[in-house]
Short mmCIF file of C-alpha atoms and ligand atoms in Angstrom, two decimals:
data_model
loop_
_atom_site.label_atom_id
_atom_site.label_comp_id
_atom_site.label_asym_id
_atom_site.label_seq_id
_atom_site.Cartn_x
_atom_site.Cartn_y
_atom_site.Cartn_z
CA MET Q 710 -9.99 15.95 -12.66
CA ILE Q 711 -7.55 17.14 -9.87
CA THR Q 712 -8.43 17.58 -6.21
CA CYS Q 713 -8.17 21.29 -5.13
CA TYR Q 714 -8.31 22.87 -1.76
CA ASP Q 715 -6.44 26.42 -2.08
CA TYR Q 716 -6.53 29.37 -3.83
CA SER Q 717 -2.59 29.38 -4.65
CA PHE Q 718 -2.74 25.45 -6.06
CA ALA Q 719 -6.54 26.54 -8.28
CA ARG Q 720 -4.51 29.67 -10.00
CA LEU Q 721 -1.86 27.40 -11.37
CA LEU Q 722 -4.76 24.69 -12.12
CA ALA Q 723 -6.73 27.26 -14.13
CA ALA Q 724 -3.68 27.55 -16.56
CA SER Q 725 -3.20 24.17 -16.74
CA PRO Q 726 -5.24 21.84 -19.59
CA VAL Q 727 -7.52 19.78 -16.76
CA ASP Q 728 -10.75 19.54 -17.19
CA GLY Q 729 -11.87 20.00 -13.78
CA ILE Q 730 -11.28 20.51 -10.24
CA LEU Q 731 -12.41 18.34 -7.34
CA VAL Q 732 -12.67 19.66 -3.63
CA GLY Q 733 -12.76 16.78 -2.25
CA ASP Q 734 -13.88 16.14 1.23
CA SER Q 735 -10.04 14.63 1.54
CA VAL Q 736 -9.50 18.14 2.48
CA ALA Q 737 -10.16 17.33 5.81
CA MET Q 738 -7.37 14.35 5.61
CA VAL Q 739 -4.47 16.29 3.10
CA ILE Q 740 -4.87 19.74 4.55
CA HIS Q 741 -6.29 19.50 8.52
CA GLY Q 742 -4.57 16.12 9.05
CA HIS Q 743 -7.94 14.21 9.84
CA PRO Q 744 -7.56 10.60 9.65
CA SER Q 745 -10.38 10.40 7.73
CA THR Q 746 -12.93 12.53 5.89
CA VAL Q 747 -15.80 11.86 7.99
CA THR Q 748 -14.63 15.20 9.97
CA ALA Q 749 -15.39 17.13 6.93
CA ASN Q 750 -18.38 19.20 7.01
CA VAL Q 751 -20.35 21.91 5.42
CA GLY Q 752 -18.59 25.09 6.60
CA MET Q 753 -14.92 23.45 5.95
CA MET Q 754 -16.32 22.66 2.26
CA ARG Q 755 -17.54 26.24 1.80
CA ILE Q 756 -14.46 27.93 3.02
CA HIS Q 757 -12.20 25.92 0.46
CA THR Q 758 -14.88 25.86 -2.15
CA GLU Q 759 -14.80 30.00 -2.04
CA ALA Q 760 -10.66 29.71 -2.06
CA VAL Q 761 -10.90 27.53 -4.97
CA ALA Q 762 -13.28 29.38 -6.87
CA ARG Q 763 -11.64 32.86 -6.16
CA GLY Q 764 -8.20 30.96 -8.15
CA ALA Q 765 -9.79 28.46 -10.94
CA GLY Q 766 -10.47 30.65 -13.60
CA GLY Q 767 -13.52 29.47 -15.00
CA LYS Q 768 -12.67 25.64 -14.17
CA PHE Q 769 -15.21 23.39 -13.65
CA ILE Q 770 -15.68 22.97 -10.16
CA VAL Q 771 -17.33 20.31 -8.18
CA ALA Q 772 -17.68 19.64 -4.29
CA ASP Q 773 -18.33 17.30 -2.46
CA MET Q 774 -21.16 17.16 -0.26
CA PRO Q 775 -19.31 15.94 3.18
CA PHE Q 776 -20.35 13.10 5.95
CA LEU Q 777 -24.15 12.80 6.44
CA SER Q 778 -24.65 16.19 4.88
CA PHE Q 779 -27.21 14.23 2.18
CA ARG Q 780 -28.24 12.19 4.52
CA LYS Q 781 -30.47 13.69 6.73
CA GLY Q 782 -33.19 14.32 4.41
CA VAL Q 783 -33.78 16.38 1.25
CA ALA Q 784 -34.44 19.74 3.00
CA ALA Q 785 -30.82 19.40 4.68
CA ALA Q 786 -29.25 18.18 1.56
CA LEU Q 787 -30.24 20.93 -0.48
CA ASP Q 788 -29.07 23.60 2.51
CA ALA Q 789 -25.67 21.84 2.26
CA ALA Q 790 -25.84 22.00 -2.04
CA HIS Q 791 -27.02 25.74 -1.73
CA VAL Q 792 -23.93 26.80 0.30
CA LEU Q 793 -22.29 25.00 -1.70
CA MET Q 794 -23.31 26.37 -4.73
CA SER Q 795 -23.07 30.06 -3.53
CA ALA Q 796 -19.47 29.24 -2.89
CA GLY Q 797 -18.35 28.54 -6.73
CA ALA Q 798 -19.29 25.25 -7.35
CA ASN Q 799 -20.65 24.18 -10.58
CA ALA Q 800 -21.50 20.77 -9.29
CA VAL Q 801 -21.50 18.74 -5.99
CA LYS Q 802 -20.25 15.30 -5.65
CA LEU Q 803 -21.97 12.20 -3.26
CA GLU Q 804 -20.84 9.35 -2.19
CA GLY Q 805 -23.18 5.96 -2.41
CA VAL Q 806 -26.96 6.11 -3.61
CA ASP Q 807 -28.69 3.71 -1.72
CA GLY Q 808 -30.71 5.49 0.87
CA HIS Q 809 -30.83 8.77 -0.66
CA GLU Q 810 -32.16 8.47 -4.11
CA ASP Q 811 -34.74 11.22 -3.37
CA VAL Q 812 -31.48 13.61 -2.51
CA VAL Q 813 -30.45 12.96 -5.88
CA GLU Q 814 -33.49 13.23 -7.92
CA ARG Q 815 -34.23 16.29 -5.96
CA LEU Q 816 -30.75 18.14 -6.42
CA VAL Q 817 -30.67 17.01 -10.16
CA GLN Q 818 -34.55 18.60 -10.62
CA SER Q 819 -33.38 21.67 -8.70
CA GLY Q 820 -30.82 22.56 -11.74
CA ILE Q 821 -27.73 21.22 -9.40
CA PRO Q 822 -25.35 18.73 -11.12
CA VAL Q 823 -24.78 15.77 -9.27
CA MET Q 824 -21.91 13.49 -9.78
CA GLY Q 825 -22.32 10.19 -8.14
CA HIS Q 826 -19.26 7.81 -6.13
CA VAL Q 827 -19.04 4.34 -6.01
CA GLY Q 828 -16.67 1.40 -4.64
CA LEU Q 829 -14.68 2.51 -2.06
CA GLN Q 830 -16.82 5.41 -0.14
CA PRO Q 831 -14.03 6.67 2.00
CA GLN Q 832 -16.76 8.00 4.45
CA SER Q 833 -18.16 4.75 5.19
CA VAL Q 834 -14.41 3.78 6.48
CA GLN Q 835 -15.89 3.12 9.50
CA ALA Q 836 -18.42 0.58 8.37
CA TYR Q 837 -15.74 -1.07 6.11
CA GLY Q 838 -13.02 -1.53 8.76
CA GLY Q 839 -10.56 0.40 7.11
CA TYR Q 840 -9.48 1.67 3.45
CA ARG Q 841 -10.20 -1.48 1.15
CA VAL Q 842 -11.00 -2.43 -2.67
CA GLN Q 843 -14.21 -3.15 -3.35
CA GLY Q 844 -16.02 -5.12 -5.56
CA ARG Q 845 -13.73 -8.18 -5.62
CA SER Q 846 -16.77 -10.73 -4.85
CA GLU Q 847 -19.26 -11.17 -7.71
CA GLU Q 848 -21.81 -10.54 -5.78
CA ASN Q 849 -20.30 -6.97 -4.45
CA ALA Q 850 -19.29 -5.82 -8.12
CA ARG Q 851 -22.58 -6.69 -8.96
CA GLU Q 852 -24.28 -4.24 -6.17
CA ILE Q 853 -21.28 -1.83 -7.65
CA ALA Q 854 -22.64 -1.55 -10.88
CA ARG Q 855 -26.19 -1.58 -9.99
CA GLN Q 856 -25.51 1.60 -8.37
CA ALA Q 857 -23.59 3.32 -10.85
CA CYS Q 858 -26.37 2.37 -13.22
CA ALA Q 859 -28.88 3.76 -10.34
CA LEU Q 860 -27.23 7.03 -10.38
CA GLN Q 861 -27.41 7.27 -14.03
CA GLN Q 862 -30.84 6.80 -13.71
CA LEU Q 863 -31.35 9.24 -10.84
CA GLY Q 864 -29.80 11.94 -13.46
CA ALA Q 865 -26.01 11.92 -12.31
CA PHE Q 866 -24.05 13.51 -15.02
CA ALA Q 867 -20.55 11.30 -14.09
CA VAL Q 868 -19.83 8.86 -11.50
CA VAL Q 869 -16.41 8.42 -9.72
CA LEU Q 870 -15.43 4.59 -9.42
CA GLU Q 871 -12.97 4.29 -6.74
CA CYS Q 872 -10.51 1.33 -5.76
CA ILE Q 873 -12.75 -1.36 -7.72
CA PRO Q 874 -11.00 -4.26 -9.90
CA ALA Q 875 -9.97 -2.30 -13.45
CA LYS Q 876 -12.45 -5.34 -14.98
CA LEU Q 877 -15.37 -4.19 -13.26
CA ALA Q 878 -14.57 -0.26 -14.03
CA GLY Q 879 -14.15 -1.29 -17.51
CA GLU Q 880 -17.63 -3.22 -17.13
CA ILE Q 881 -19.59 -0.26 -15.55
CA THR Q 882 -17.96 2.32 -18.18
CA THR Q 883 -19.40 0.46 -21.25
CA ALA Q 884 -22.67 -0.05 -19.56
CA LEU Q 885 -22.98 3.78 -18.66
CA ARG Q 886 -23.46 6.61 -21.01
CA ILE Q 887 -22.29 9.13 -18.55
CA PRO Q 888 -18.54 9.19 -17.98
CA THR Q 889 -17.04 7.20 -15.18
CA ILE Q 890 -13.63 8.73 -13.45
CA GLY Q 891 -11.45 6.55 -12.04
CA ILE Q 892 -8.76 6.62 -8.71
CA GLY Q 893 -7.59 3.32 -8.44
CA ALA Q 894 -9.70 1.87 -11.11
CA GLY Q 895 -7.45 1.00 -14.12
CA ALA Q 896 -7.72 2.51 -17.41
CA SER Q 897 -10.88 1.99 -18.68
CA CYS Q 898 -12.38 4.57 -17.48
CA ASP Q 899 -13.57 7.66 -19.64
CA GLY Q 900 -11.52 9.96 -17.17
CA GLN Q 901 -9.07 9.92 -14.34
CA ILE Q 902 -8.95 12.00 -11.12
CA LEU Q 903 -5.75 12.30 -8.52
CA VAL Q 904 -5.47 14.23 -5.34
CA LEU Q 905 -2.91 17.25 -5.98
CA GLN Q 906 -0.63 16.37 -3.41
CA ASP Q 907 -0.28 13.17 -3.80
CA LEU Q 908 0.43 13.21 -8.03
CA LEU Q 909 2.96 16.34 -6.89
CA GLY Q 910 4.77 13.73 -4.76
CA MET Q 911 3.67 15.71 -1.31
CA ASN Q 912 2.78 12.90 0.34
CA THR Q 913 5.46 11.09 2.43
CA GLY Q 914 3.71 8.55 4.39
CA HIS Q 915 1.39 5.70 2.92
CA ARG Q 916 0.80 5.94 -0.07
CA PRO Q 917 -2.00 3.70 -2.17
CA LYS Q 918 -0.64 2.18 -5.32
CA PHE Q 919 -2.82 4.14 -7.61
CA ALA Q 920 -1.38 7.50 -6.65
CA ARG Q 921 1.73 7.43 -8.74
CA PRO Q 922 3.93 10.53 -7.84
CA PHE Q 923 4.35 12.88 -11.25
CA SER Q 924 6.75 14.92 -9.44
CA ASP Q 925 9.01 14.75 -5.91
CA GLY Q 926 7.66 17.54 -4.57
CA ALA Q 927 8.38 17.02 -1.34
CA ASP Q 928 12.03 16.80 -2.16
CA ALA Q 929 11.70 20.06 -4.48
CA VAL Q 930 9.99 21.62 -0.67
CA MET Q 931 12.66 20.40 1.60
CA GLU Q 932 15.59 21.69 -0.55
CA ALA Q 933 13.94 25.07 -1.41
CA VAL Q 934 13.82 25.54 2.62
CA ALA Q 935 16.69 24.32 3.17
CA ASN Q 936 18.75 26.45 1.04
CA PHE Q 937 16.91 29.01 2.40
CA ASP Q 938 17.99 28.75 5.75
CA ALA Q 939 21.66 27.98 4.43
CA ALA Q 940 21.96 31.64 2.56
CA VAL Q 941 20.13 32.97 5.77
CA LYS Q 942 22.57 31.28 8.06
CA ALA Q 943 25.47 32.77 5.58
CA GLY Q 944 24.02 35.83 5.50
CA THR Q 945 23.56 35.68 1.78
CA PHE Q 946 19.77 36.51 2.01
CA PRO Q 947 18.42 39.09 1.53
CA ALA Q 948 20.94 40.80 -1.30
CA VAL Q 949 21.60 44.34 -1.14
CA GLU Q 950 18.91 43.72 -4.41
CA GLU Q 951 16.45 41.98 -2.50
CA SER Q 952 16.49 44.85 -0.10
CA TYR Q 953 14.76 48.89 0.45
O1 LIG E 2498 -12.22 13.92 -1.79
C1 LIG E 2498 -11.85 13.58 -2.69
O2 LIG E 2498 -10.62 13.22 -3.24
C2 LIG E 2498 -12.17 12.42 -3.52
C3 LIG E 2498 -11.24 11.67 -4.48
C4 LIG E 2498 -10.57 11.09 -4.08
C5 LIG E 2498 -12.48 11.17 -5.78
O3 LIG E 2498 -13.38 12.02 -3.41
#
């Protein structure tokens, strides 16, 4: 899977072999420049989900339930999920499970496929005091495994494992019947997900070690922009054949 937030990239992903698209709440950071995902809200997720759905050509789309949207009770969570599904999502993803088991169960019963997300839960960054690998201690590892099993039990169809030791991710993957999708969780997961801008190499700031750039995207953009600028200043753009 790959994250995507807009129509033009969704059109490219539609023609790609990837199995699914996540309209992640990381949109708040990657596209809107916010310091965390905590500021994502249902309105923001709706606009980006609609844009992706217009371009995705039938690819499976998961939309993130943003911060606290699923922690204000079942009715509020159903309202938020309604907005995202109406925007074109095929499923929703939400972080954690403790305290909102009823929400997961009710969404699933309502015909809304739910993807879980355990390990590092970026919406809880303030509680962690920073973005840290989770599950390093035996106790925390067992806790994460328990949460993943609980999500399966409640009817989740898949679970994202973020930033946990590869060994733990492998144990969880073996224990679960539903697929695990890893990010910073080693090679034993059933699938992998990366943020599109990270894999394109567009991220010139801090890059977590799992976010391998598969392209020199930032260099390609800078080169194209510099070439345009030079051509305009040299008077070679636009050419006669590019004019009316
Ligand atoms: O919002 C996001 O991009 C995510 C992925 C990191 C899994 O949740």
